[in-house]
Structure formats: C-alpha cells, structure tokens
Short mmCIF file of C-alpha atoms and ligand atoms in Angstrom, two decimals:
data_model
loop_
_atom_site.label_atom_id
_atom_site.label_comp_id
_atom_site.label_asym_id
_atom_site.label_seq_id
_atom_site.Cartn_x
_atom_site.Cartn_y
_atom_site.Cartn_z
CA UNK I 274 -53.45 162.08 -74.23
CA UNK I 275 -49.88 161.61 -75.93
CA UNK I 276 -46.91 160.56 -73.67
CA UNK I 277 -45.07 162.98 -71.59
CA UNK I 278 -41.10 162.94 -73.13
CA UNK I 279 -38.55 162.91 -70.49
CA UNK I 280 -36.24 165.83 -70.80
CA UNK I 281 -32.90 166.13 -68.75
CA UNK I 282 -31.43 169.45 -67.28
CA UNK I 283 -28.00 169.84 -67.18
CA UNK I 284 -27.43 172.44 -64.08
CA UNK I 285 -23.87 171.67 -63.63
CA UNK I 286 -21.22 174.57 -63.09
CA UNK I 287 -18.63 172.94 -65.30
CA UNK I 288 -18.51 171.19 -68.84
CA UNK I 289 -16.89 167.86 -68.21
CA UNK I 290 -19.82 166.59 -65.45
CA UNK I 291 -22.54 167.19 -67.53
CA UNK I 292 -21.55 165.34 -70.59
CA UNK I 293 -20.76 162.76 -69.04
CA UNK I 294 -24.26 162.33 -67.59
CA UNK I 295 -25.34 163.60 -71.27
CA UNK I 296 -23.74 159.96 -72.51
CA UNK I 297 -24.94 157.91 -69.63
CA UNK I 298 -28.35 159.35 -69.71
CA UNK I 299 -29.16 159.84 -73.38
CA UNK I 300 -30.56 156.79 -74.72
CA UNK I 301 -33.18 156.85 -71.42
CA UNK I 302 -34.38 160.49 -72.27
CA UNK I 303 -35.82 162.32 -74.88
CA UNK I 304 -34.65 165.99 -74.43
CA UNK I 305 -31.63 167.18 -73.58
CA UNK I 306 -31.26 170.75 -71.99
CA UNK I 307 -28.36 172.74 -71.44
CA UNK I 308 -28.90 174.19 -68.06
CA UNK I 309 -29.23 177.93 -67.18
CA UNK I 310 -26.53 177.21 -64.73
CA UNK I 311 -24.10 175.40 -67.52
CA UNK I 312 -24.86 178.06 -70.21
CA UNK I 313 -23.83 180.87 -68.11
CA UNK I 314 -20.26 179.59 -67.18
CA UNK I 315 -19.68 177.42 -69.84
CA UNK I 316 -21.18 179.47 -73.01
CA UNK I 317 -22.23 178.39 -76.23
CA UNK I 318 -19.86 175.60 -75.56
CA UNK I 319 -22.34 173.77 -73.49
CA UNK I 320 -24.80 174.16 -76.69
CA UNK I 321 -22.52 172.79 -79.33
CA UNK I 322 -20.89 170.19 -77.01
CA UNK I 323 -24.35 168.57 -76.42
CA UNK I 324 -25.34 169.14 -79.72
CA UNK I 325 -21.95 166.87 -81.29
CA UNK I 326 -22.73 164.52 -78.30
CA UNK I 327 -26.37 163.93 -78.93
CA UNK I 328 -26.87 164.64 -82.78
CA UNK I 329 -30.51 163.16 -83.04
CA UNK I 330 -31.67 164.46 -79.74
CA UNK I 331 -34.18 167.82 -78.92
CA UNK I 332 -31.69 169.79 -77.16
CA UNK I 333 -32.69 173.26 -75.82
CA UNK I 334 -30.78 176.46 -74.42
CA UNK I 335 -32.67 176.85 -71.20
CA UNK I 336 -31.26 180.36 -71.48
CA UNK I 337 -34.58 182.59 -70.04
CA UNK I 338 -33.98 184.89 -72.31
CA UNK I 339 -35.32 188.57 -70.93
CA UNK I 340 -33.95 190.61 -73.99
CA UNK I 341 -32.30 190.57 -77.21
CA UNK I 342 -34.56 188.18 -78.20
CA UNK I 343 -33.38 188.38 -82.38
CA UNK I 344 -29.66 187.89 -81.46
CA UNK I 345 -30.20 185.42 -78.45
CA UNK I 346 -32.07 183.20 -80.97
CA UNK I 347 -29.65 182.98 -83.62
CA UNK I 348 -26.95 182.17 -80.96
CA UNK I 349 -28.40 179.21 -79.69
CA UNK I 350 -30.15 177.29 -82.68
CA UNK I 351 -26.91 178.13 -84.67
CA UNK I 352 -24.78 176.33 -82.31
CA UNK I 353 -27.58 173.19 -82.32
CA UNK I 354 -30.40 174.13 -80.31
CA UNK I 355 -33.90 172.43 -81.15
CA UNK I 356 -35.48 174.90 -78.41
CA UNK I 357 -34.81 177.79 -76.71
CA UNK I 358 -35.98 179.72 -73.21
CA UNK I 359 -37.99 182.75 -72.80
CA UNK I 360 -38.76 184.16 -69.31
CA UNK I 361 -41.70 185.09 -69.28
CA UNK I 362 -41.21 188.96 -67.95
CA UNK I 363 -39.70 189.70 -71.23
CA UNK I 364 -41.84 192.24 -73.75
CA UNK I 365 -43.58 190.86 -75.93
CA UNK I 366 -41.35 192.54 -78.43
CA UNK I 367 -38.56 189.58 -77.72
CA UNK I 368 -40.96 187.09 -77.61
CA UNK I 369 -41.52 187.90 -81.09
CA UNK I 370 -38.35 188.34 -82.60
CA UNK I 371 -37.17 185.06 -80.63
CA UNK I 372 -39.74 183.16 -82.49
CA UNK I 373 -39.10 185.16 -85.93
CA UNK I 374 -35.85 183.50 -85.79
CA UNK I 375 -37.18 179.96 -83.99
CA UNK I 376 -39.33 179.73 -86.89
CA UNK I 377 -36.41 180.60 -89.90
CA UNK I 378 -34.74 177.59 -88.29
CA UNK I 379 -36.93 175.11 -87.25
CA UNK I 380 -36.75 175.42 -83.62
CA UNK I 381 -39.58 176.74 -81.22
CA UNK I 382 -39.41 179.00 -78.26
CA UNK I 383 -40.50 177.87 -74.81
CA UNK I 384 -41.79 180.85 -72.71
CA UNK I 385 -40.73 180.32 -68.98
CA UNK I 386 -43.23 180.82 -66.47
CA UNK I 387 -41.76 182.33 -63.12
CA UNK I 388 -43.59 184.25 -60.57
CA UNK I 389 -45.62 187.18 -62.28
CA UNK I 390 -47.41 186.55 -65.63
CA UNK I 391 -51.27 186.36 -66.42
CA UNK I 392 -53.96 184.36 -68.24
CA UNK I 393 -53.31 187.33 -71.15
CA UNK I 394 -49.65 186.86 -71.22
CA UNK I 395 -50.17 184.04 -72.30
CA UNK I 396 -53.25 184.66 -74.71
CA UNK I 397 -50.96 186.77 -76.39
CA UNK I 398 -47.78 184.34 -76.79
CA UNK I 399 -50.06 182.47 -78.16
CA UNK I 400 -51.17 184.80 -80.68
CA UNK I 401 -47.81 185.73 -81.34
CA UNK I 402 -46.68 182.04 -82.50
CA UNK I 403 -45.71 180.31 -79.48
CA UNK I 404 -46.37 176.69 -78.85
CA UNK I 405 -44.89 175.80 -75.67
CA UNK I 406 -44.49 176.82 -72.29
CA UNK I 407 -42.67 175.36 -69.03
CA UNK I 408 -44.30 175.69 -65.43
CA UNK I 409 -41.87 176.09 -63.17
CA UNK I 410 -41.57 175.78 -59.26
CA UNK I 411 -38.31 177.48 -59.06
CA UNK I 412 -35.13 176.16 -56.68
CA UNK I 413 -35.80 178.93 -54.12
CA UNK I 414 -39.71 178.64 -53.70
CA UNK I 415 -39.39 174.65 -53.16
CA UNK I 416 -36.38 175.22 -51.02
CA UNK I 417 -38.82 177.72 -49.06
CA UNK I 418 -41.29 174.97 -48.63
CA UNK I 419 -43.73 175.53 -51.52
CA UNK I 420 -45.10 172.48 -52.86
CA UNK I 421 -47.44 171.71 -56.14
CA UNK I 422 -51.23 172.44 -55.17
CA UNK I 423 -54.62 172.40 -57.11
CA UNK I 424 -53.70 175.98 -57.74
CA UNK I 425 -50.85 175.02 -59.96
CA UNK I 426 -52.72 172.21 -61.38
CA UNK I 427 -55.80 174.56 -62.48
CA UNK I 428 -53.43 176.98 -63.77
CA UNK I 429 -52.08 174.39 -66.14
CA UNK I 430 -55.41 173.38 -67.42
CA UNK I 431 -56.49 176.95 -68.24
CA UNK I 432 -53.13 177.49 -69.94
CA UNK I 433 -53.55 174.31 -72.26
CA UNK I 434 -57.00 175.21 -72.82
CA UNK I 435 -55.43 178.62 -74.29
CA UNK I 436 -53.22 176.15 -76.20
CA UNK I 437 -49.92 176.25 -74.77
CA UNK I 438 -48.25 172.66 -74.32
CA UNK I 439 -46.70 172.36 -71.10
CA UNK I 440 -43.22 171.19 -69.79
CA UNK I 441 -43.70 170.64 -66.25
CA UNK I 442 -40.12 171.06 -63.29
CA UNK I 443 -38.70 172.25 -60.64
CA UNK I 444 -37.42 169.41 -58.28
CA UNK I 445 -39.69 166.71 -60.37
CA UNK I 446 -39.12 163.48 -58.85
CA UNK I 447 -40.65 160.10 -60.29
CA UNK I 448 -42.86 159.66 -57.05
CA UNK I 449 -44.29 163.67 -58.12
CA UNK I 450 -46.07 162.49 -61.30
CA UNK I 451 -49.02 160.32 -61.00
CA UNK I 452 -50.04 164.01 -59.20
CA UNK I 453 -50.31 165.83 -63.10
CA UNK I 454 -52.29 162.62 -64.23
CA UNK I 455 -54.83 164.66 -65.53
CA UNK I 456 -52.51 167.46 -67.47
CA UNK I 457 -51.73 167.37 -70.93
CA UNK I 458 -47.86 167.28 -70.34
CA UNK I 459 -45.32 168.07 -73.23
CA UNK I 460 -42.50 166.85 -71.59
CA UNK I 461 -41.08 166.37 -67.29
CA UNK I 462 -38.20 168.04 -66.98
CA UNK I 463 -35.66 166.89 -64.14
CA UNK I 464 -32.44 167.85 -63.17
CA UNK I 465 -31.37 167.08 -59.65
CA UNK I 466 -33.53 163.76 -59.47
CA UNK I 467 -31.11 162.19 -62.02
CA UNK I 468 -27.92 164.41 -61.88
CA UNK I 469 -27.76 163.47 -58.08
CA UNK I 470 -29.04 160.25 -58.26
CA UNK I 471 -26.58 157.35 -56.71
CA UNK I 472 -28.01 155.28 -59.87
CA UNK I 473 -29.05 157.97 -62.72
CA UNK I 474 -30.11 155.41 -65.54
CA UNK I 475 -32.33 153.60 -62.79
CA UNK I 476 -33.82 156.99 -61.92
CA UNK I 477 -34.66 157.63 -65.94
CA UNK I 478 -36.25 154.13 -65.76
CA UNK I 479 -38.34 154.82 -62.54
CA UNK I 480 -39.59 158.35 -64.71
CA UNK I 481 -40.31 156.29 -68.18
CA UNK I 482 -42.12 153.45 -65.89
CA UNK I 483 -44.42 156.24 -64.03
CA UNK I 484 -44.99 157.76 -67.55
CA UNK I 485 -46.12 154.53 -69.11
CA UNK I 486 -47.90 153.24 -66.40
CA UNK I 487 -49.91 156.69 -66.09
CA UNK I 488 -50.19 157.63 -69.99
CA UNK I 489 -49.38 154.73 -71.77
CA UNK I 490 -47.22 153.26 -74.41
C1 5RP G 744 -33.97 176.02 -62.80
C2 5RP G 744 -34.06 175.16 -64.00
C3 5RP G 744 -33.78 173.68 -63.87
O1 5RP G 744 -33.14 173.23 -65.02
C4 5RP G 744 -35.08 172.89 -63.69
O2 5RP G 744 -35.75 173.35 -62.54
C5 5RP G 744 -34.79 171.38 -63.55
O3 5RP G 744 -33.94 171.14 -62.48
P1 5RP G 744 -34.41 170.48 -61.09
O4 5RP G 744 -35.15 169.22 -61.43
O5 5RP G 744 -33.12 170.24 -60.39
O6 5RP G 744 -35.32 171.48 -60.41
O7 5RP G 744 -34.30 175.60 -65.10
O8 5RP G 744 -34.29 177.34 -63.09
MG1 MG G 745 -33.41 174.52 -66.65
#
C-alpha cells in the first residue's frame, strides 16, 4: 500500500493567515488546499496566491462545486489548481464537464462525499473519468458528536474496490490514523489540527511520523 500524502486545508476567513501557515507548513506537507471557507471570501485570489507561493506543490480549489461544472473548472486550474472539488449532489452532467476540462489541463476532479450519495454514484463517476474521491465527516456532524465507525471504514473499502482513491478529513488528528490502517488512503487531509495548533510544523511531523510508522517509507 503506497503512503498516504499529507494535504493541508486552508479554512481561514482572510488571505494574510493562511499564507502564512502556507510558508511555515509547506515543506512538511504534500498538498496544499485552498479552503472552501478562504475561496468564498477571498476568490480566485486564494488560488493564485497559493499557487505563486507554492509553485511545485498539488494545490486544489476545495470549491464543492454543485453546478457549472465547465466554467468552475477552467476558473480554478487556470489560476493554478492541480485539483479541484465536486460535491457529490451535483448531476452527473457537471461531473462530466468538470473533468472534460480537468483532463484538457492536467488536473483531476475530486468528488466530495457529504451526506446522500450511493454505491452507484459512485460506479458511475467512475465510469465517467474520475479518479478520486474525499470522505468527509463534515464540521457540523463531528461537532454533533458523530465519530468514525466500521460503517465509514466499510464504506471506504467498497468505494476503493469500485476504484476511487480516497482522501480521508474532517477534524483528522494524528492520534485518528492508525484507525484507517487498513484503507488504501490517497492523501489525510487536516485543517484545524495544524491551523490551530500552538506548534503547527510539530503537528505536520506527528502526521508524517504516524504515516511512516503505519505505511512505511
Ligand atoms: C470542510 C472542509 C475542510 O477543509 C476539511 O474538513 C479539513 O478541515 P478540518 O481538519 O478542520 O476538518 O473541507 O468542509
Ligand atoms: Mg476543505
């Protein structure tokens, strides 16, 4: 099983925080994602910001895109996007033309997955193109109390079976992931565990030492 990559969400409300944890934190991560919540106030700025900051870096446009899909797509991997965010209650119709585009340019499409979607969704996605996928426990279910179960953890394995990689997040701390030791994981993604860490570079560490100590070198 290939090593998990260690991506970084930027949530932040403003520009200025989050590229300054971009610089701190990009030599201990792999990915670097513009945040849902950085992207809607801050634009395409947030995008082409990270992208100067970061040149060799995966950067994605967690943008959960619902429609639009054609013109979404050239937005972000014009402005330096490696990846870009589907949710996955959009028609299949976006999915497409998102990865029409995705494809002219390099770059892949990640379908979100957030509360209702099925075993077929995601045959078809797959048929359609699509590579990747992200399982997410969002802010307001783990806020409510919901935690990762063997539900969750079957539901990964089917969808990898179908051959979807898998990004795995939603409150991911370093302590969470000897727990997916058995999933084929593309990549952790963490926001809040390093972004409001007193010591983010020693958090990154603590995630590359539980990676490498659970999938190897
Ligand atoms: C929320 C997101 C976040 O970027 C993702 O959940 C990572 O942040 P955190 O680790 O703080 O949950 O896309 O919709
Ligand atoms: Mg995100």
């Amino acid at each position: 099983m290939s090593r998990p990559l260690l991506q970084l969400a930027l949530d932040y409300t403003e520009l200025p925080p989050a590229l300054s944890d971009a610089l701190l934190l990009r030599d201990s991560v792999d990915i670097i994602e513009a945040g849902t919540l950085l992207c809607l106030t801050e634009g395409l700025e947030a995008v082409r910001q990270l992208r100067k900051l970061c040149p060799h870096k995966i950067i994605v446009a967690d943008w959960k895109v619902a429609d639009a899909g054609e013109t979404l797509a050239k937005q972000a991997f014009d402005a330096g996007a490696n990846w870009m965010t589907v949710i996955c209650a959009a028609p299949l119709a976006t999915v497409e033309k998102a990865h029409q585009v995705a494809m002219e340019r390099g770059g892949e499409i990640q379908i979100e997955l957030f509360g209702n979607w099925t075993f077929d969704d995601a045959r078809a996605w797959h048929k359609a193109g699509i590579r990747q996928a992200i399982y997410h426990r969002g802010r307001d279910a783990q806020a409510s109390g919901q935690t990762w179960g063997e539900a969750d953890l079957a539901r990964m394995k089917t969808l990898s079976d179908i051959g979807l990689e898998l990004s795995i997040t939603g409150g991911i701390t370093p302590q969470d992931l000897p727990l997916f030791r058995d999933i084929k994981v593309k990549a952790f993604i963490a926001g809040r565990a390093l972004s409001g860490a007193a010591n983010p570079q020693h958090v990154a560490q603590d995630f590359q030492t539980q990676i490498r100590d659970i999938w190897g070198a």
